[in-house]
Short mmCIF file of C-alpha atoms and ligand atoms in Angstrom, two decimals:
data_model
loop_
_atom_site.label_atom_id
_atom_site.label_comp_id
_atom_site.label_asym_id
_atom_site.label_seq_id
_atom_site.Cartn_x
_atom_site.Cartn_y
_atom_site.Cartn_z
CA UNK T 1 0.00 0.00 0.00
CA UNK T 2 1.14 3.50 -0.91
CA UNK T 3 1.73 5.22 2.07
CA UNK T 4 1.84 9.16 1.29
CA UNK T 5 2.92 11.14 4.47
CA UNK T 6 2.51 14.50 4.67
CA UNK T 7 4.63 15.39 8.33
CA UNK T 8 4.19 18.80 9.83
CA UNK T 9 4.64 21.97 7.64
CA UNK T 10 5.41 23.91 10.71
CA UNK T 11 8.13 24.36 12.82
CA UNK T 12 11.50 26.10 12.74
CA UNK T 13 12.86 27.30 10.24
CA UNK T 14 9.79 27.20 7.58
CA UNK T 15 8.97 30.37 5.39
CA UNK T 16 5.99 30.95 6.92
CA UNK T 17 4.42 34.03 4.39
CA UNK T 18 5.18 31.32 1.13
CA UNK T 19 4.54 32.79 -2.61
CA UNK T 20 5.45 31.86 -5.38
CA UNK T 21 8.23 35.15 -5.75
CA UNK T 22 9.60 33.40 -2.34
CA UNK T 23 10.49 30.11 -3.95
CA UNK T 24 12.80 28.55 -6.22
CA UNK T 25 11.76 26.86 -9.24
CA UNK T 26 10.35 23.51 -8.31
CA UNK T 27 12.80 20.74 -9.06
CA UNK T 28 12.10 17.26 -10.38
CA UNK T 29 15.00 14.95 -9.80
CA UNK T 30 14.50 11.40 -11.88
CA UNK T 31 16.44 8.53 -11.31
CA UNK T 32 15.93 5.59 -13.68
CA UNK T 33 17.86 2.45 -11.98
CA UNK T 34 20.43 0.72 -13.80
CA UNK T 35 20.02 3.00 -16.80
CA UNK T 36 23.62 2.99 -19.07
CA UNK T 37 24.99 5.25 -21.19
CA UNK T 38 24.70 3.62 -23.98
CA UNK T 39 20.67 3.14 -24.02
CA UNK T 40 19.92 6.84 -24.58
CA UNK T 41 22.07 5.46 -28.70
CA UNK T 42 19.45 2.95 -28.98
CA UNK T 43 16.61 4.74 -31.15
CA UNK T 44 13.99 3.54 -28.38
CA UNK T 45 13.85 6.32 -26.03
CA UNK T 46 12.95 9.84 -28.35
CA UNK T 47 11.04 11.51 -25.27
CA UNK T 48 14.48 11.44 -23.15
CA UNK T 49 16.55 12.01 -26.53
CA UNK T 50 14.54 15.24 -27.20
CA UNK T 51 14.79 16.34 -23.58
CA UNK T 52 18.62 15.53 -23.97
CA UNK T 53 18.69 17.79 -27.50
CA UNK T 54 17.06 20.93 -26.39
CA UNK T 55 18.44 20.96 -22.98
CA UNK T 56 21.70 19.18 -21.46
CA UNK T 57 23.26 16.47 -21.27
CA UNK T 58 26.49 14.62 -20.09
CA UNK T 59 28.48 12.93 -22.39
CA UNK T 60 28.38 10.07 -19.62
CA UNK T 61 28.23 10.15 -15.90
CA UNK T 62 30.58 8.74 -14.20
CA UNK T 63 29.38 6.36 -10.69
CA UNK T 64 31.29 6.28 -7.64
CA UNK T 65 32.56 3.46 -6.46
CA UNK T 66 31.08 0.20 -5.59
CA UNK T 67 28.46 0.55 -8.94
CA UNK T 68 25.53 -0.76 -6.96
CA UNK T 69 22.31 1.35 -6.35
CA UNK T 70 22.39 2.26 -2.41
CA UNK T 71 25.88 4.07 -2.29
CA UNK T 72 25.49 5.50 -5.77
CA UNK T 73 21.73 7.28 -4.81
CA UNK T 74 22.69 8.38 -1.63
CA UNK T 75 26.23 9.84 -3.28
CA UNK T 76 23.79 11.65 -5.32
CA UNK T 77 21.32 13.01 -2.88
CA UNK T 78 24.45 13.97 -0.28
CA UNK T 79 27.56 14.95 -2.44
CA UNK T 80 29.30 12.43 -0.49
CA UNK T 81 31.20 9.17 -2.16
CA UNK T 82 29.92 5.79 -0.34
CA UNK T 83 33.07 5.73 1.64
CA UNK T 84 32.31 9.26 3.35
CA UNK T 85 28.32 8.34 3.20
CA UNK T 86 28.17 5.43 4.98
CA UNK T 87 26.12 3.65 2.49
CA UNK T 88 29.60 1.55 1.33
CA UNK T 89 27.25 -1.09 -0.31
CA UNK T 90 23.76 -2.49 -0.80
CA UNK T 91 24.77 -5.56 2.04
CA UNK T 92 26.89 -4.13 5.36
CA UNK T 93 27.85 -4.63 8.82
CA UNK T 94 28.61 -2.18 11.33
CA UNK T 95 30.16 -3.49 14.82
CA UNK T 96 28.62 -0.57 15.89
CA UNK T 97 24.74 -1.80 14.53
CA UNK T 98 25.76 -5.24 15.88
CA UNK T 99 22.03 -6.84 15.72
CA UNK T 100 21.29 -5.46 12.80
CA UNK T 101 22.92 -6.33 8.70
CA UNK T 102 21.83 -3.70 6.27
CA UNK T 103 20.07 -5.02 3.04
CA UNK T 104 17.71 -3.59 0.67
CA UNK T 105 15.32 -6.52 1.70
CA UNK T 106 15.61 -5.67 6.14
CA UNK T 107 13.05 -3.06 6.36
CA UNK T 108 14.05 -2.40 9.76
CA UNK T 109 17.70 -1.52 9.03
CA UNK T 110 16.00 0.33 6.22
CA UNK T 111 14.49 2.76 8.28
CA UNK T 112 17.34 2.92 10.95
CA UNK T 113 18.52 6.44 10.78
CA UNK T 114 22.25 5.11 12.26
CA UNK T 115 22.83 3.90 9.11
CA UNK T 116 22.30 7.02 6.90
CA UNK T 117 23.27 9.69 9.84
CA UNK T 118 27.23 9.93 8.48
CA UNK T 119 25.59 12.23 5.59
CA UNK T 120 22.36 14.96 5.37
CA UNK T 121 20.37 14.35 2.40
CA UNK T 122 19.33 17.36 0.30
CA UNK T 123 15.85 17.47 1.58
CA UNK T 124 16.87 17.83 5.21
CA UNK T 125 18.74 20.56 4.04
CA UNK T 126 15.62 21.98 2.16
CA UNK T 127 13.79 21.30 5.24
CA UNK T 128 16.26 23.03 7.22
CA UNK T 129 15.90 26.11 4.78
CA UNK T 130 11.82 25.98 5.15
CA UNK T 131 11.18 24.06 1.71
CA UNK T 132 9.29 21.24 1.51
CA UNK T 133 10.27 17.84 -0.22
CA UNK T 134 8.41 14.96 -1.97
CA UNK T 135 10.40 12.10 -2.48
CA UNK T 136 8.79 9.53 -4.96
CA UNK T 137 11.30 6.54 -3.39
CA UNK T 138 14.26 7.05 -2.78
CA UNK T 139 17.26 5.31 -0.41
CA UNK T 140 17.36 6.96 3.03
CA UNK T 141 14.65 8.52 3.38
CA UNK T 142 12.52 6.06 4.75
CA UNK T 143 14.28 6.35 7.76
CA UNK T 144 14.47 9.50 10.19
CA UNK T 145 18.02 10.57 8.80
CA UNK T 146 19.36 13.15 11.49
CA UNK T 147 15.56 13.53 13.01
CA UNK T 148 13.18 13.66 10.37
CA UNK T 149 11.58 12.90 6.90
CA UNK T 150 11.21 14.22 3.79
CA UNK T 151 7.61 16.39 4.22
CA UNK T 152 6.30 13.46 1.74
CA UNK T 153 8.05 10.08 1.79
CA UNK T 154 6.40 6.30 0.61
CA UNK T 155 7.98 3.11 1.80
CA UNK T 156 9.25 1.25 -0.99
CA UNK T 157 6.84 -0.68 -2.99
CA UNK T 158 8.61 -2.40 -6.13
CA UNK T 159 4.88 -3.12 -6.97
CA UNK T 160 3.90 0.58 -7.63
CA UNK T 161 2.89 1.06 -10.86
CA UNK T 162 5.43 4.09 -12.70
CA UNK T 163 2.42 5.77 -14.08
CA UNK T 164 0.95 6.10 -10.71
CA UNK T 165 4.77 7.32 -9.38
CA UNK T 166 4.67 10.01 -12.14
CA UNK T 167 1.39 11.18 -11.06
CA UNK T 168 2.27 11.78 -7.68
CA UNK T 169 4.76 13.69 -8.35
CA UNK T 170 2.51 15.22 -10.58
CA UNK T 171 -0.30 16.29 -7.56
CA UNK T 172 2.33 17.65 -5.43
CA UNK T 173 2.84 20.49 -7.89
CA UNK T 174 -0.51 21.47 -7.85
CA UNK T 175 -0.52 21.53 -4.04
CA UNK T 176 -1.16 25.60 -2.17
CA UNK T 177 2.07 26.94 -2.20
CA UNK T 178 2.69 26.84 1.61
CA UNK T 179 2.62 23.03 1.27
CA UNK T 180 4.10 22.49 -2.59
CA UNK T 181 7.71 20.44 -2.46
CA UNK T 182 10.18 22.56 -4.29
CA UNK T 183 12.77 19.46 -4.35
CA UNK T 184 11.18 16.33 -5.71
CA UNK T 185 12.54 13.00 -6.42
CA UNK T 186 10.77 10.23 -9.19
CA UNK T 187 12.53 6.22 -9.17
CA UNK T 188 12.02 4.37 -11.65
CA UNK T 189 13.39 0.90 -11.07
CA UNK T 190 12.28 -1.56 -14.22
CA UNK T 191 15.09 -0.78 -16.53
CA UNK T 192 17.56 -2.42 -13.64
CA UNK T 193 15.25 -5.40 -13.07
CA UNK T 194 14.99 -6.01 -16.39
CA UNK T 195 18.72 -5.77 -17.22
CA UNK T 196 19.26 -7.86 -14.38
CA UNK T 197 16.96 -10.66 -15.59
CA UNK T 198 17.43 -11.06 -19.12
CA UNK T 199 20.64 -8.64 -19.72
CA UNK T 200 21.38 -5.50 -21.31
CA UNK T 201 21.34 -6.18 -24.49
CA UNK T 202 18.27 -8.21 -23.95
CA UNK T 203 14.41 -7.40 -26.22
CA UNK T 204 12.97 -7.53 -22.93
CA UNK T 205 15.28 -4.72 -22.21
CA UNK T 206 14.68 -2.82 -25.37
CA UNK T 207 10.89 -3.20 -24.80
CA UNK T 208 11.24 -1.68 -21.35
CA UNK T 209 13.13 1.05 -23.12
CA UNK T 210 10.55 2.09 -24.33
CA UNK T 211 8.16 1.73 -21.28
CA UNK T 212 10.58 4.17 -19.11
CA UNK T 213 10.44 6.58 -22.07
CA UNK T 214 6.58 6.41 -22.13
CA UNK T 215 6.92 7.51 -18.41
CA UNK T 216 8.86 10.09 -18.89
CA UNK T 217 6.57 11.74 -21.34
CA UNK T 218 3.77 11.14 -19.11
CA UNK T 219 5.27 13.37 -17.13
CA UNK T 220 6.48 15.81 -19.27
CA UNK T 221 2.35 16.07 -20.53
CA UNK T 222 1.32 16.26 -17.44
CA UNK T 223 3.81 19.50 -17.21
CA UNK T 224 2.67 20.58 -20.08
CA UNK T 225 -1.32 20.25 -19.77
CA UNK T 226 -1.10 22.16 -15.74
CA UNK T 227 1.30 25.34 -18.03
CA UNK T 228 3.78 24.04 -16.09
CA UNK T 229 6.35 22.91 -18.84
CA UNK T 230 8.98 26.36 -18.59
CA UNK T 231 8.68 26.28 -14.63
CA UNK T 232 10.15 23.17 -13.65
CA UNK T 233 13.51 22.25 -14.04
CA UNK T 234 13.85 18.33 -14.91
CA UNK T 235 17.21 16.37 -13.68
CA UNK T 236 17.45 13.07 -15.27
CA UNK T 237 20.03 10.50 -13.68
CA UNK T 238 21.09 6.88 -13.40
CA UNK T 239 22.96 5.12 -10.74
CA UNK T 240 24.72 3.03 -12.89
CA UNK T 241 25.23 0.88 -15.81
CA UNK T 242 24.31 -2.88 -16.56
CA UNK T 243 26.82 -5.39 -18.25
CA UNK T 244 25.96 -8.78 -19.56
CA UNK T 245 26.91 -11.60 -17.06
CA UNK T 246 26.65 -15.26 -17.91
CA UNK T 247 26.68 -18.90 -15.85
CA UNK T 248 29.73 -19.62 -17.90
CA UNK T 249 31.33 -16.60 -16.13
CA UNK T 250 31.38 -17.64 -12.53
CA UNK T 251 34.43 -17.90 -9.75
CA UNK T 252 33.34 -20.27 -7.05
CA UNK T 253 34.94 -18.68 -4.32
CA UNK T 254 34.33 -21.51 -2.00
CA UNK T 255 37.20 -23.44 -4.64
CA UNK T 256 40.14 -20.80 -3.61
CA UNK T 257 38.88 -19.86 -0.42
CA UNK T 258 38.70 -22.94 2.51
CA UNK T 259 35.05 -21.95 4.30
CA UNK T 260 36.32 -22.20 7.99
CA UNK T 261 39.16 -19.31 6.84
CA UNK T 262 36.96 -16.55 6.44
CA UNK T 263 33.07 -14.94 6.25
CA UNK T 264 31.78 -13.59 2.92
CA UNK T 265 29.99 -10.75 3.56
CA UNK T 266 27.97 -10.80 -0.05
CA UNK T 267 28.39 -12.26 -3.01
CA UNK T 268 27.91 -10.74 -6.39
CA UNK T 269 30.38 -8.95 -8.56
CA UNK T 270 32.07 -7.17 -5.70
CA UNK T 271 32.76 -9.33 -2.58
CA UNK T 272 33.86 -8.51 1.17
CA UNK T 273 35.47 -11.04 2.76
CA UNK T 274 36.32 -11.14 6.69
CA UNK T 275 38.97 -13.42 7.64
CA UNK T 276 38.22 -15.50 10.72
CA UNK T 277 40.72 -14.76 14.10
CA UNK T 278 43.65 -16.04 13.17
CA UNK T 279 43.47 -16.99 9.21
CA UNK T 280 44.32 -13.09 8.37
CA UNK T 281 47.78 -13.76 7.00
CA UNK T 282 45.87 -17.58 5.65
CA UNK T 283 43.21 -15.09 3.72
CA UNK T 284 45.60 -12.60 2.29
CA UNK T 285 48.28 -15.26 0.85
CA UNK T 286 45.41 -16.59 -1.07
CA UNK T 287 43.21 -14.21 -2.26
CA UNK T 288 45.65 -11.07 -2.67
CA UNK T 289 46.30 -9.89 -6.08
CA UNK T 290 44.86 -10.46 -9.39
CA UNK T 291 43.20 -14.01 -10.35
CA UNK T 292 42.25 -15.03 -13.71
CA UNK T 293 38.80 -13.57 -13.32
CA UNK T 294 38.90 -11.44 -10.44
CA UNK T 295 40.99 -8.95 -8.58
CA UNK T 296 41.30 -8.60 -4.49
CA UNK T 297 42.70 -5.94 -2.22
CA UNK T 298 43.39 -5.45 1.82
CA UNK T 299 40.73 -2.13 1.84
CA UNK T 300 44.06 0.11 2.62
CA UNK T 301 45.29 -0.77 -0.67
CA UNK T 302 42.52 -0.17 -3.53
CA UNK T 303 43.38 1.47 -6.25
CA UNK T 304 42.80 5.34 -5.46
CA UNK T 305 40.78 6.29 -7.86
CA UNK T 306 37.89 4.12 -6.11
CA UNK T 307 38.01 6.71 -2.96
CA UNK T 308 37.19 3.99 -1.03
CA UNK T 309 38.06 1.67 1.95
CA UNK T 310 38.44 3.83 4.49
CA UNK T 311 34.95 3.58 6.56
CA UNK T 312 33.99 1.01 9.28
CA UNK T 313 31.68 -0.73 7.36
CA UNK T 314 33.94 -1.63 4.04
CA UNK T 315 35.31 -5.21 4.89
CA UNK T 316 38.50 -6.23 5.63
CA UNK T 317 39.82 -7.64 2.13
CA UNK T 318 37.40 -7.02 -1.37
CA UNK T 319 37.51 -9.00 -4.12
CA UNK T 320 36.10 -7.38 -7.59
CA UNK T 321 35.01 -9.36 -10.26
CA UNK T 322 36.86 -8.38 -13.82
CA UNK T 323 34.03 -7.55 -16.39
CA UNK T 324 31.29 -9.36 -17.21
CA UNK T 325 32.15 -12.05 -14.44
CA UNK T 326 30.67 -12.84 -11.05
CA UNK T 327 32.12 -14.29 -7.77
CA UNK T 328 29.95 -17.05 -5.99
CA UNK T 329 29.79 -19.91 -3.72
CA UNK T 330 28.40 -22.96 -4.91
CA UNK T 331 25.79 -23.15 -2.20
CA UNK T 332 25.20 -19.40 -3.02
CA UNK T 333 24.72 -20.06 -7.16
CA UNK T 334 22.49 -23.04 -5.86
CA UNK T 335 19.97 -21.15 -3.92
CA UNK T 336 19.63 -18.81 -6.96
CA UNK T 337 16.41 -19.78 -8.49
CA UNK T 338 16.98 -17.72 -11.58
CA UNK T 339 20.79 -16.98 -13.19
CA UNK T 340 20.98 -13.09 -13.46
CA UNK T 341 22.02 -12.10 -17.13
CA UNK T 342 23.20 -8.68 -16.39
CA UNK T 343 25.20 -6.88 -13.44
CA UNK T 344 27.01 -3.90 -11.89
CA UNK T 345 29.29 -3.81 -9.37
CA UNK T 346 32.02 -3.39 -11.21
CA UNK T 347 34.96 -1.10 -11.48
CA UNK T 348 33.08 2.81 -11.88
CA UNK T 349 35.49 3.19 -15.16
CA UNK T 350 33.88 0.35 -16.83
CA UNK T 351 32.28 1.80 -19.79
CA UNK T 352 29.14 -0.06 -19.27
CA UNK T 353 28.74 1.09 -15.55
CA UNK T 354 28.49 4.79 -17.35
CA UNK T 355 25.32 6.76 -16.51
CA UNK T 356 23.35 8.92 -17.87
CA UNK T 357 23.08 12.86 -16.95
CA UNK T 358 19.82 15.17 -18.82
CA UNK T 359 19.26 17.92 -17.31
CA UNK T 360 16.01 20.67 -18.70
CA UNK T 361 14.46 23.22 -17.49
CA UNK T 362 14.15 27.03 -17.56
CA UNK T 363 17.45 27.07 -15.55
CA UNK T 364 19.38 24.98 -18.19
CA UNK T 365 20.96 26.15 -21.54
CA UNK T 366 20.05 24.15 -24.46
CA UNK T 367 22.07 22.10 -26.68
CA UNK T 368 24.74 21.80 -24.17
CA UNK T 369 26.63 18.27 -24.10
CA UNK T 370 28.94 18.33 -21.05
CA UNK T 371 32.16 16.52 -20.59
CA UNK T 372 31.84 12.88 -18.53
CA UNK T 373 31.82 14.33 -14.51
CA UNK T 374 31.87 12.45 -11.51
CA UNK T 375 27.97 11.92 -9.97
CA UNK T 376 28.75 13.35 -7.10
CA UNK T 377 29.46 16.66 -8.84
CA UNK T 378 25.63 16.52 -9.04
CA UNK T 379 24.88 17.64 -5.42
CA UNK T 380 26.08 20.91 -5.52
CA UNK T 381 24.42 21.90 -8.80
CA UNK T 382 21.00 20.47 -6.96
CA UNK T 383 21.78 22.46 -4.02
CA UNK T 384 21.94 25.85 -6.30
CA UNK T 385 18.96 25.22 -8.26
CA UNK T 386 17.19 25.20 -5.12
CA UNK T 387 19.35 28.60 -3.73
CA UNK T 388 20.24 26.33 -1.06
CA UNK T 389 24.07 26.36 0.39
CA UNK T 390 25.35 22.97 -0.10
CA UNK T 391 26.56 20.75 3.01
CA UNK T 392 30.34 19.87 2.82
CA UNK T 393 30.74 17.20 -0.07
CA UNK T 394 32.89 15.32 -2.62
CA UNK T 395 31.43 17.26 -5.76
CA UNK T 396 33.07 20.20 -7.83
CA UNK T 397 30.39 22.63 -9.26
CA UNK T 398 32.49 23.58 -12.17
CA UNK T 399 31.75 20.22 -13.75
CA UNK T 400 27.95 21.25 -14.63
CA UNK T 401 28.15 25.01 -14.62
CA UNK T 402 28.23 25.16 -18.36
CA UNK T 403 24.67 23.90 -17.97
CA UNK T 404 23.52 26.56 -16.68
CA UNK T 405 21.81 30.27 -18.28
CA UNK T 406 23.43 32.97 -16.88
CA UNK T 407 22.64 33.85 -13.49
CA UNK T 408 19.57 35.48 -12.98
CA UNK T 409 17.48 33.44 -15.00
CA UNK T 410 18.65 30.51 -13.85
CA UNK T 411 16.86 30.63 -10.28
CA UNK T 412 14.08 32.96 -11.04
CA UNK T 413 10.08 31.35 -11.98
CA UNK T 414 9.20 32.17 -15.15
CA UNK T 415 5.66 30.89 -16.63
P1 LIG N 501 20.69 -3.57 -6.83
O1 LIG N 501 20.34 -3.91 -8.22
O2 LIG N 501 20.94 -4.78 -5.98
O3 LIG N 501 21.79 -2.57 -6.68
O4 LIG N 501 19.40 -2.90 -6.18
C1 LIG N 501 18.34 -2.41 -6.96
C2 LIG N 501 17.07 -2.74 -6.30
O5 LIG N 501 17.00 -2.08 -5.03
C3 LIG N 501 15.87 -2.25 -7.04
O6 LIG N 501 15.46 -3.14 -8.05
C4 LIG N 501 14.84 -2.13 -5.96
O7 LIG N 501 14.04 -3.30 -5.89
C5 LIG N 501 15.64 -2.02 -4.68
N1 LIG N 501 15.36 -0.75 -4.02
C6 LIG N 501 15.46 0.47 -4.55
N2 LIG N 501 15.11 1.43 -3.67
C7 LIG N 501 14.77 0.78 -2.54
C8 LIG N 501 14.33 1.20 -1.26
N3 LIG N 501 14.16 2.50 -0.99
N4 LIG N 501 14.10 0.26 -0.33
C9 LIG N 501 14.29 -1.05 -0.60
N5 LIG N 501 14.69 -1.51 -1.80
C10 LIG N 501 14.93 -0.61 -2.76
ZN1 LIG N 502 20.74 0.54 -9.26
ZN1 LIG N 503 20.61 -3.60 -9.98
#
C-alpha cells in the first residue's frame, strides 16, 4: 500500500508568508535504476533524446565506487562518495549496529537512521531552509536521517505502478504553495530489473526502453497540460550501468577460499570477505592480487581512484570481479532460483557502468553536451537550483556550470 505522508509543515525554520516570488523553481529529480549510457544510442527512447537535445546532457556520468544502487543514490542526494556516506554497499555490517545487517530486503535496518546519519540528504537541508520535499522513493529517506523525513516520503513498494509514481509527483505540484515540495525525487526501477533478468542487451530490455520513455513523457504532458512545462527544471540521472553476465562466467569462491578461513559478507560482482581470528595472513596469501577472473585488495590498498576503503563498514579484504564475471559460492549459485544475465558492481570506469546525466528546465541552456563528470558533482548543482548552500561534499560545481543560463534566470520562476 502506498503510504503518502505528509509530516508537519510547521516548525523552525519554515517560510511561513510562502509565494510563489519566495520560492525557487520547483525541481524534479528522476532517477531511472540501472540505466547505461549507452541506451539513450538505442533509437527507443525519443522523449528522453529530445529532452537531452534541447536541454543538457552529459556525455556520460561517471558512478562512484562500488556501482551498486544504495551508495550510488545516496552519493547523489548527499555529495558524499559511499566511503564518506556510509552507504559503502547495498549488504553491510557495522560493529557498531551489531544486531542489525543492512540489506535492501531488512526493512528495519531500512528505516534505521544510524545507518544514513554519516551524511544529510538534500531534503533535510531543504527542510532546514523551510522548503518542503516529496520524495517519490528514494534510499534513506525512509528512515528519520538526522531527526526527520522528507515532508512526503512512501515506503518502498517495487509493486507501484510508474504511471501512478509520475502522477504523484505530478499532484504535489498542484498543491497551495505553503505546502508544494520545491525538491522532488521520481525512481524508476524496471530498466535495472529487467537488465538484471534477461541482460542488457536483452528485447525484454529494449521493450522496457521504451516503457521508461513512455513515463517520462507522461510526465512531461502532465507539465505541459497544468502550463507548467517552462517552470520546472527536470534532472534526469542513473545510478549506474548494466553489463551482460553469464553462468559460464562464474568464480566459485568456495574453490580458492577454505570456508572455515573466512566470512563472505555478499556475493555478487564485488565481494567482502572477513577473515576469521587467526586466518588473516591464511586469507591474504590466497586471495591477494589479481586471479584469472577477479581482482582482491586489503581495503588500505585499492586502487585510489575508487576513494574507497576507508569507513567502518567496508570489509577487511574485497575482491572485484573483472568484467562481465561474477564471484559465488556454490551453495550461493544453488539457492539462486533464476541466473541473473546482467550486473554492476564493477569497477566505476567500466564503460558499461556509465550513466546517464539530462538535465532541462528554464534554468538549463540548451544544446549543451557536457564533458563525462563524476555523480557526485551533481549535489552541488542540486543544491543551487534550489538557492540552497550545499553541506560539505565530494562534488566540484564547475563540472555542470556550463549547464547553466546565466545567473539570474537561472533561479528565477518564469511561466
Ligand atoms: P541492486 O540492483 O541490488 O543494486 O538494487 C536495486 C534494487 O533495489 C531495485 O530493483 C529495488 O528493488 C531495490 N530498491 C530500490 N530502492 C529501494 C528502497 N528504498 N528500499 C528497498 N529496496 C529498494
Ligand atoms: Zn541501481
Ligand atoms: Zn541492480
Amino acid at each position: 500500500m502506498l503510504l503518502l505522508l505528509p509530516l508537519a509543515c510547521s516548525g523552525p525554520g519554515t517560510r511561513d508568508s510562502a509565494t510563489e516570488a519566495t520560492r525557487p523553481t520547483p525541481l524534479i529529480l528522476i532517477s531511472i535504476d540501472g540505466f547505461r549510457a549507452e541506451f539513450l544510442d538505442r533509437g527507443l527512447t525519443p522523449t528522453l533524446n529530445a529532452l537531452a537535445d534541447s536541454g543538457v546532457r552529459a556525455r556520460y556520468m561517471r558512478p562512484s565506487f562500488p556501482t551498486l544502487t544504495f551508495p550510488n543514490h545516496y552519493a547523489l542526494i548527499t555529495g558524499l562518495r559511499p566511503d564518506r556516506n556510509g552507504i559503502v554497499a547495498n549488504i553491510m555490517e557495522d560493529g557498531q549496529i551489531p544486531d542489525q545487517r543492512f540489506a535492501a530486503s531488512n526493512r528495519q535496518a531500512i528505516e534505521n537512521a544510524r545507518w544514513w546519519n554519516d551524511a544529510t540528504p538534500l531534503w533535510i537541508t531543504a527542510k532546514r531552509a523551510g522548503l518542503h520535499s516529496g520524495i517519490m522513493f528514494w534510499p534513506g529517506s525512509e528512515a528519520p536521517v538526522q531527526g526527520s523525513h522528507p515532508d512526503f516520503w512512501s515506503r518502498y513498494d517495487e509493486e507501484l505502478e510508474a504511471v501512478t509514481r509520475v502522477d504523484n509527483v505530478l499532484g504535489w505540484l498542484t498543491l497551495p504553495i505553503d505546502q508544494r515540495p520545491s525538491l522532488m525525487t521520481l525512481y524508476l526501477d524496471t530498466i535495472d530489473k529487467t537488465g538484471h533478468h534477461f541482460g542488457p542487451d536483452s528485447v525484454e530490455l529494449n521493450a522496457e526502453l521504451r516503457i521508461v520513455d513512455a513515463m517520462v513523457r507522461r510526465l512531461v504532458d502532465g507539465l505541459i497540460e497544468r502550463g507548467l512545462e517552462h517552470a520546472v527544471n527536470l534532472v534526469i540521472v542513473s545510478d549506474h550501468g548494466m553489463v551482460a553476465t553469464s553462468p559460464e562466467r562464474v568464480v566459485i569462491l568456495d574453490e580458492i577460499l577454505p570456508g572455515e578461513a573466512a566470512r563472505t559478507i555478499s556475493y555478487g560482482v564485488l565481494t567482502g570477505i572477513a577473515p576469521n581470528p587467526g586466518q588473516t595472513h591464511k586469507v591474504e596469501a590466497i586471495l591477494l592480487g589479481k586471479h584469472d577472473h577477479m581482482q582482491c585488495w586489503k581495503k588500505s590498498e585499492l586502487p585510489a581512484r575508487f576513494h574507497y576503503g576507508t569507513h567502518r563498514r567496508v570489509p577487511p579484504i574485497l575482491c572485484l570481479a573483472n568484467h562481465g564475471w561474477i564471484i559465488a559460492s556454490r551453495t550461493w549459485l544453488a539457492r539462486k532460483d533464476h541466473f541473473s544475465l546482467g550486473e554492476h558492481g564493477y569497477d566505476n570506469d567500466d564503460p558499461d557502468m556509465r550513466a546517464i546525466f539530462i538535465a532541462h528546465g528554464p534554468a538549463f541552456r540548451s544544446g549543451v553536451v557536457l564533458p563525462p563528470f563524476d555523480n557526485v558533482d551533481v549535489y552541488p548543482l542540486l543544491a543551487y537550483l534550489l538557492g540552497l548552500k550545499a553541506e560539505p561534499n565530494d562534488g566540484n560545481f564547475d563540472m555542470l556550470g556550463g549547464a547553466l543560463e546565466p545567473i539570474g534566470v537561472a533561479r528565477t520562476n518564469r511561466h
